[in-house]
Coordinates of C-alpha atoms in Angstrom, one line a residue:
Chain H
M1 CA 19.4 -9.6 -31.6
R2 CA 22.3 -8.7 -29.0
W3 CA 22.4 -11.4 -26.6
F4 CA 25.1 -10.0 -24.4
L5 CA 22.3 -7.6 -23.9
V6 CA 19.3 -9.5 -22.7
F7 CA 21.1 -10.3 -19.0
P8 CA 21.9 -6.7 -18.1
L9 CA 18.2 -6.0 -19.6
L10 CA 16.5 -8.7 -17.4
A11 CA 19.0 -7.6 -15.0
S12 CA 18.0 -4.0 -14.5
L13 CA 14.1 -4.6 -14.2
F14 CA 14.4 -7.2 -11.1
L15 CA 16.7 -4.5 -9.5
S16 CA 14.3 -2.1 -10.3
S17 CA 12.3 -3.2 -7.8
A18 CA 14.3 -4.8 -5.2
S19 CA 15.9 -1.0 -5.5
L20 CA 11.6 0.2 -4.1
A21 CA 12.2 -1.9 -1.1
L22 CA 12.4 0.2 1.8
T23 CA 14.1 -2.0 3.8
E24 CA 16.9 -0.3 5.9
S25 CA 16.7 0.5 9.9
D26 CA 18.6 0.9 12.2
L27 CA 17.9 -2.1 14.2
P28 CA 20.4 -3.6 15.5
E29 CA 21.9 -6.1 13.3
R30 CA 20.2 -9.0 15.7
L31 CA 17.1 -7.7 14.2
Q32 CA 16.9 -6.3 11.1
A33 CA 17.2 -10.6 9.6
R34 CA 14.0 -10.4 11.1
Y35 CA 13.1 -7.3 10.0
T36 CA 13.6 -8.1 6.6
D37 CA 11.6 -11.1 6.0
L38 CA 9.0 -9.5 8.4
I39 CA 8.1 -5.9 5.6
A40 CA 8.0 -9.4 3.4
E41 CA 5.8 -11.2 3.8
L42 CA 3.3 -8.5 5.3
R43 CA 0.8 -7.2 3.0
C44 CA 0.2 -3.5 2.6
V45 CA -3.2 -3.5 2.4
V46 CA -4.0 -0.2 0.3
C47 CA -1.5 -1.0 -2.4
Q48 CA -2.3 -4.5 -2.4
N49 CA 0.4 -6.6 -4.2
Q50 CA 3.0 -4.6 -2.8
S51 CA 4.4 -5.9 0.3
L52 CA 5.5 -3.8 3.2
A53 CA 9.1 -4.0 2.3
E54 CA 8.4 -2.2 -1.2
S55 CA 4.8 -0.1 -1.0
S56 CA 5.6 4.2 0.1
V57 CA 2.2 4.7 0.9
P58 CA 1.8 6.4 5.1
L59 CA 0.1 3.4 6.8
A60 CA 2.8 1.2 4.4
K61 CA 5.0 3.7 7.1
D62 CA 4.0 3.9 10.0
L63 CA 2.7 -0.3 9.9
R64 CA 6.7 -0.5 9.2
A65 CA 7.0 1.3 12.5
T66 CA 5.3 -0.8 14.5
V67 CA 7.1 -3.8 13.3
H68 CA 10.0 -2.0 14.5
D69 CA 8.9 -0.8 17.9
Q70 CA 7.5 -4.4 18.2
L71 CA 11.0 -6.0 17.8
L72 CA 12.8 -3.1 20.0
E73 CA 10.5 -4.6 22.4
G74 CA 11.1 -8.2 21.8
K75 CA 8.1 -10.0 20.6
S76 CA 8.2 -12.5 18.7
D77 CA 7.8 -12.8 14.8
R78 CA 4.7 -15.1 15.7
Q79 CA 3.3 -11.6 18.2
I80 CA 4.0 -8.9 15.5
K81 CA 2.0 -11.1 12.9
D82 CA -1.2 -11.7 15.4
Y83 CA -0.9 -8.1 16.7
L84 CA -1.5 -6.8 12.6
V85 CA -3.9 -9.9 11.8
E86 CA -6.3 -9.1 15.3
R87 CA -6.2 -5.8 13.0
Y88 CA -6.0 -5.8 9.5
G89 CA -7.8 -9.9 9.2
E90 CA -5.3 -12.5 8.3
F91 CA -5.2 -11.1 4.8
V92 CA -2.1 -8.7 6.1
L93 CA -0.8 -11.9 5.3
Y94 CA 1.5 -13.2 2.4
R95 CA 1.4 -16.7 3.9
P96 CA -2.1 -17.2 5.6
R97 CA -2.2 -19.4 8.3
L98 CA -3.5 -22.8 8.1
S99 CA -6.9 -22.9 9.3
L100 CA -10.8 -24.0 9.1
R101 CA -11.2 -20.8 6.4
T102 CA -7.8 -20.8 4.5
V103 CA -7.6 -24.9 3.9
F104 CA -9.6 -24.6 0.9
L105 CA -7.0 -22.1 -0.3
W106 CA -4.1 -24.0 0.8
A107 CA -5.8 -27.4 -1.0
V108 CA -6.7 -26.5 -3.9
P109 CA -3.8 -25.6 -5.6
P110 CA -1.5 -29.1 -5.4
L111 CA -4.8 -30.2 -6.1
L112 CA -5.8 -28.8 -9.2
L113 CA -1.7 -30.2 -9.9
I114 CA -2.8 -33.7 -9.1
V115 CA -6.0 -33.3 -11.6
G116 CA -4.2 -31.7 -14.1
L117 CA -1.4 -34.7 -13.8
F118 CA -4.4 -37.2 -14.4
A119 CA -5.9 -35.2 -17.3
I120 CA -2.5 -34.5 -19.0
L121 CA -2.3 -39.1 -18.8
G122 CA -4.9 -40.4 -19.6
A123 CA -4.6 -37.5 -22.9
R124 CA -1.9 -39.0 -23.8
R125 CA -2.7 -42.7 -23.2
R126 CA -4.8 -41.9 -25.6
G127 CA -4.0 -40.2 -28.1
K128 CA -1.2 -42.5 -28.7
P129 CA -1.9 -44.4 -32.3
S130 CA -3.5 -47.9 -31.4
A131 CA -2.1 -50.5 -34.0
L132 CA -2.4 -50.8 -37.8
N133 CA -5.7 -53.0 -39.0
D134 CA -4.8 -56.1 -41.1
S135 CA -6.0 -53.8 -44.4
E136 CA -4.3 -51.5 -43.2
Q137 CA -0.9 -53.4 -43.4
Q138 CA -2.0 -54.2 -46.8
R139 CA -2.8 -50.4 -47.9
L140 CA 0.4 -49.0 -46.0
A141 CA 2.4 -51.9 -48.2
A142 CA 0.8 -51.7 -51.6
L143 CA 2.3 -48.0 -51.2
L144 CA 5.7 -48.9 -50.3
N145 CA 5.9 -50.9 -52.7
S146 CA 4.5 -49.0 -55.1
N147 CA 6.5 -47.8 -58.6
Q148 CA 3.9 -44.3 -58.4
P149 CA 6.1 -40.8 -57.8
S150 CA 4.8 -39.5 -55.5
S151 CA 3.2 -35.6 -55.8
N152 CA 4.6 -34.4 -52.6
R153 CA 8.3 -35.4 -53.7
T154 CA 11.2 -33.5 -53.0
D155 CA 13.7 -34.6 -55.1
Chain S
M1 CA -17.3 -35.0 -26.3
K2 CA -13.8 -34.4 -25.4
Y3 CA -14.2 -31.5 -26.2
L4 CA -16.8 -30.9 -23.0
L5 CA -14.4 -31.5 -19.5
P6 CA -12.5 -28.4 -19.8
A7 CA -15.5 -26.3 -21.5
G8 CA -17.1 -26.9 -18.2
L9 CA -13.9 -26.2 -16.6
A10 CA -13.6 -23.0 -18.4
L11 CA -17.8 -22.4 -18.1
V12 CA -17.1 -22.9 -14.3
L13 CA -14.2 -20.2 -14.0
M14 CA -15.8 -17.9 -16.2
V15 CA -19.4 -17.4 -13.3
V16 CA -16.7 -17.6 -10.9
F17 CA -14.2 -14.8 -12.1
A18 CA -17.6 -12.7 -13.7
I19 CA -18.7 -12.7 -9.3
G20 CA -15.0 -12.0 -8.2
L21 CA -15.1 -9.0 -10.6
T22 CA -18.5 -7.4 -8.3
K23 CA -16.2 -7.8 -5.9
D24 CA -14.2 -4.5 -4.1
P25 CA -11.1 -5.6 -3.4
Y26 CA -11.6 -3.4 -0.4
E27 CA -13.4 -4.2 1.8
L28 CA -12.7 -6.1 3.8
P29 CA -14.3 -7.7 5.9
S30 CA -13.4 -6.3 9.5
A31 CA -11.3 -7.3 11.8
L32 CA -13.2 -6.1 14.6
Q33 CA -16.4 -7.4 13.6
D34 CA -18.2 -8.3 16.8
R35 CA -15.6 -7.4 19.0
P36 CA -15.3 -4.5 21.0
A37 CA -14.1 -1.1 19.9
P38 CA -9.9 -0.8 20.6
E39 CA -9.0 0.6 23.5
F40 CA -8.1 4.6 23.3
S41 CA -8.0 7.6 24.5
L42 CA -7.6 10.5 22.5
P43 CA -7.3 14.3 22.4
T44 CA -10.4 15.8 21.3
L45 CA -9.5 18.0 18.0
A46 CA -11.3 21.0 19.6
N47 CA -9.6 21.0 22.7
P48 CA -6.7 19.3 23.2
A49 CA -7.4 19.4 27.2
E50 CA -10.3 17.4 26.8
S51 CA -10.6 13.4 25.8
W52 CA -12.1 11.0 23.5
K53 CA -12.4 7.5 24.5
T54 CA -13.5 4.2 24.6
A55 CA -15.8 4.2 27.4
D56 CA -17.7 7.5 25.4
L57 CA -19.2 4.7 22.6
Q58 CA -20.8 2.8 25.8
G59 CA -24.9 3.9 26.0
Q60 CA -25.8 4.6 22.7
V61 CA -25.6 3.7 18.5
S62 CA -23.0 5.3 17.0
L63 CA -20.6 5.3 13.8
V64 CA -17.7 6.0 14.5
N65 CA -15.6 7.7 11.0
A66 CA -11.8 7.5 10.2
W67 CA -11.5 10.8 8.4
G68 CA -9.0 13.6 7.7
S69 CA -8.3 17.1 6.0
W70 CA -6.1 15.0 4.0
C71 CA -8.6 13.4 2.7
V72 CA -10.0 14.0 -0.4
T73 CA -13.0 11.1 -1.3
C74 CA -13.8 12.0 2.4
L75 CA -15.7 15.0 0.7
Q76 CA -17.9 12.6 -0.9
E77 CA -19.4 11.5 2.2
H78 CA -19.0 14.7 4.6
D79 CA -23.1 14.8 3.1
Q80 CA -24.1 12.1 3.8
L81 CA -22.3 12.0 7.1
L82 CA -24.3 16.0 8.2
S83 CA -27.4 13.8 7.0
L84 CA -26.8 11.0 10.3
A85 CA -25.8 13.8 12.5
N86 CA -28.8 16.6 12.0
D87 CA -31.3 14.3 10.1
H88 CA -31.4 11.6 12.0
N89 CA -30.0 11.9 15.3
V90 CA -27.4 9.5 15.3
P91 CA -24.4 10.3 17.3
V92 CA -20.9 10.8 14.8
F93 CA -17.8 10.6 15.9
G94 CA -14.3 11.1 13.8
L95 CA -11.4 9.7 14.3
N96 CA -9.2 12.2 12.6
Y97 CA -5.9 10.9 11.6
R98 CA -3.1 11.7 10.4
D99 CA -3.6 15.6 10.5
D100 CA -2.9 19.5 11.3
R101 CA -5.4 20.7 14.0
G102 CA -5.0 24.0 12.3
R103 CA -6.7 22.4 9.0
A104 CA -8.8 19.5 9.9
L105 CA -10.3 22.0 11.8
A106 CA -11.0 24.4 9.0
W107 CA -12.2 21.7 7.6
L108 CA -15.0 21.1 9.6
K109 CA -15.5 24.9 9.7
R110 CA -15.7 25.2 5.8
L111 CA -18.1 22.6 5.3
G112 CA -20.3 21.7 8.1
N113 CA -19.7 19.9 11.9
P114 CA -21.1 16.4 11.9
Y115 CA -19.3 14.7 14.7
K116 CA -19.9 15.3 18.7
T117 CA -16.6 14.4 19.5
N118 CA -13.7 14.1 16.5
G119 CA -10.4 12.7 18.4
F120 CA -7.0 14.1 17.4
D121 CA -4.8 11.2 16.5
A122 CA -2.2 13.2 15.1
D123 CA 0.0 9.6 14.8
G124 CA -2.7 7.6 12.5
K125 CA -1.9 4.7 15.8
V126 CA -5.7 4.9 16.7
A127 CA -6.3 4.0 13.3
I128 CA -3.9 1.7 13.2
E129 CA -5.9 -0.2 16.5
W130 CA -9.2 0.1 14.3
G131 CA -7.6 -1.4 11.3
V132 CA -8.0 1.0 9.2
A133 CA -6.4 1.2 6.4
K134 CA -7.9 4.0 4.2
A135 CA -10.0 7.2 4.9
P136 CA -13.0 7.2 4.5
E137 CA -13.8 3.8 6.3
S138 CA -16.5 4.3 9.4
F139 CA -17.5 1.4 12.3
V140 CA -21.1 1.0 13.6
V141 CA -21.0 0.4 16.9
D142 CA -23.2 -1.1 19.6
K143 CA -24.7 0.1 22.9
Q144 CA -22.0 -2.2 24.4
G145 CA -19.7 -0.9 22.2
V146 CA -18.9 -3.9 19.9
V147 CA -18.3 -2.9 16.1
R148 CA -20.9 -3.8 14.3
M149 CA -20.3 -3.0 10.7
K150 CA -17.6 -1.4 8.6
I151 CA -17.9 1.0 6.0
T152 CA -14.9 0.7 3.7
G153 CA -15.2 4.5 1.4
A154 CA -17.8 7.1 1.4
I155 CA -21.4 6.6 2.6
T156 CA -23.4 7.1 0.1
A157 CA -27.1 9.0 0.2
E158 CA -28.2 5.2 -0.9
S159 CA -26.1 2.9 1.3
L160 CA -27.7 5.8 4.0
L161 CA -30.9 4.7 3.1
D162 CA -31.1 1.4 2.6
E163 CA -28.8 -0.2 4.6
L164 CA -26.7 1.6 6.9
L165 CA -29.9 3.0 8.2
P166 CA -31.8 -0.1 8.8
F167 CA -28.7 -1.1 10.7
I168 CA -28.7 1.5 13.0
R169 CA -32.3 1.4 13.8
K170 CA -32.1 -1.9 14.1
L171 CA -29.6 -1.9 16.9
Q172 CA -31.0 0.6 18.3
Q173 CA -33.6 -2.0 19.5
E174 CA -31.6 -4.0 20.8
G175 CA -31.1 -4.2 24.6
S176 CA -34.6 -2.0 24.9

């Protein structure tokens, strides 16, 4: 394997999806950063595994325009997100807000992580071999001292 | 015995995923559920001088249907809409969005027009107000102008008779 090829190949995978990002706009610089962040955080509800930054469907174009216009109007990030959630639901946010409805969504992964850690610790403790008892010690000594050639010795 | 816990968890996960497979990812709960229809005023498709607005939804149970002549799936439900309007006497309003006036009118002429009125939402802004993601989507609006049900995707003959119509009849009984 030509190792020097791996990095450019991997890089091209990531770069090709980045080139689809439709983050360019005519916004003044002070708003451009907020625009890019917002459209990366908002889900395209049509192509649901793409953000507004990546999706090229008409709805995504319209919603990017909405974000753009509201930024020019001076709305805050929170107001813009609220506007879209009011119309499309929490699902439109990639980072759902913490509320009674989303508390499970947020709590379950860390909980599973803790459960998993306990499971690993438990398995390790069970898996540790216990010390040999007396009869096993004698057998071990006998085997080590014996002159019989072992069938799986390779020398 | 030590396999019981992981096997049990795997089984639970399988059941959860199996249930998940039956769900449609496009059936997002409507953000408008049980809330008043959005404020809007649009020129009608037939006559730009006339308008169709939120207030027109008051006083009757109606179906607001988001569609476009560019929408292939809308062809599938068109017969259902005609049936709803003509056979079952339910007013159907159209939200014609991101469309071309000429093409939309020709489409209706060709296929039949179930709509009492069509709002012409050229830039799709009103469709965004309703939270429309893909056409066709339909909303059942009650007599007070509150959105009571959202249907994502085409209305089928079965869903019309089994779900939509009974629900509309139930709403029509309310407050009478």
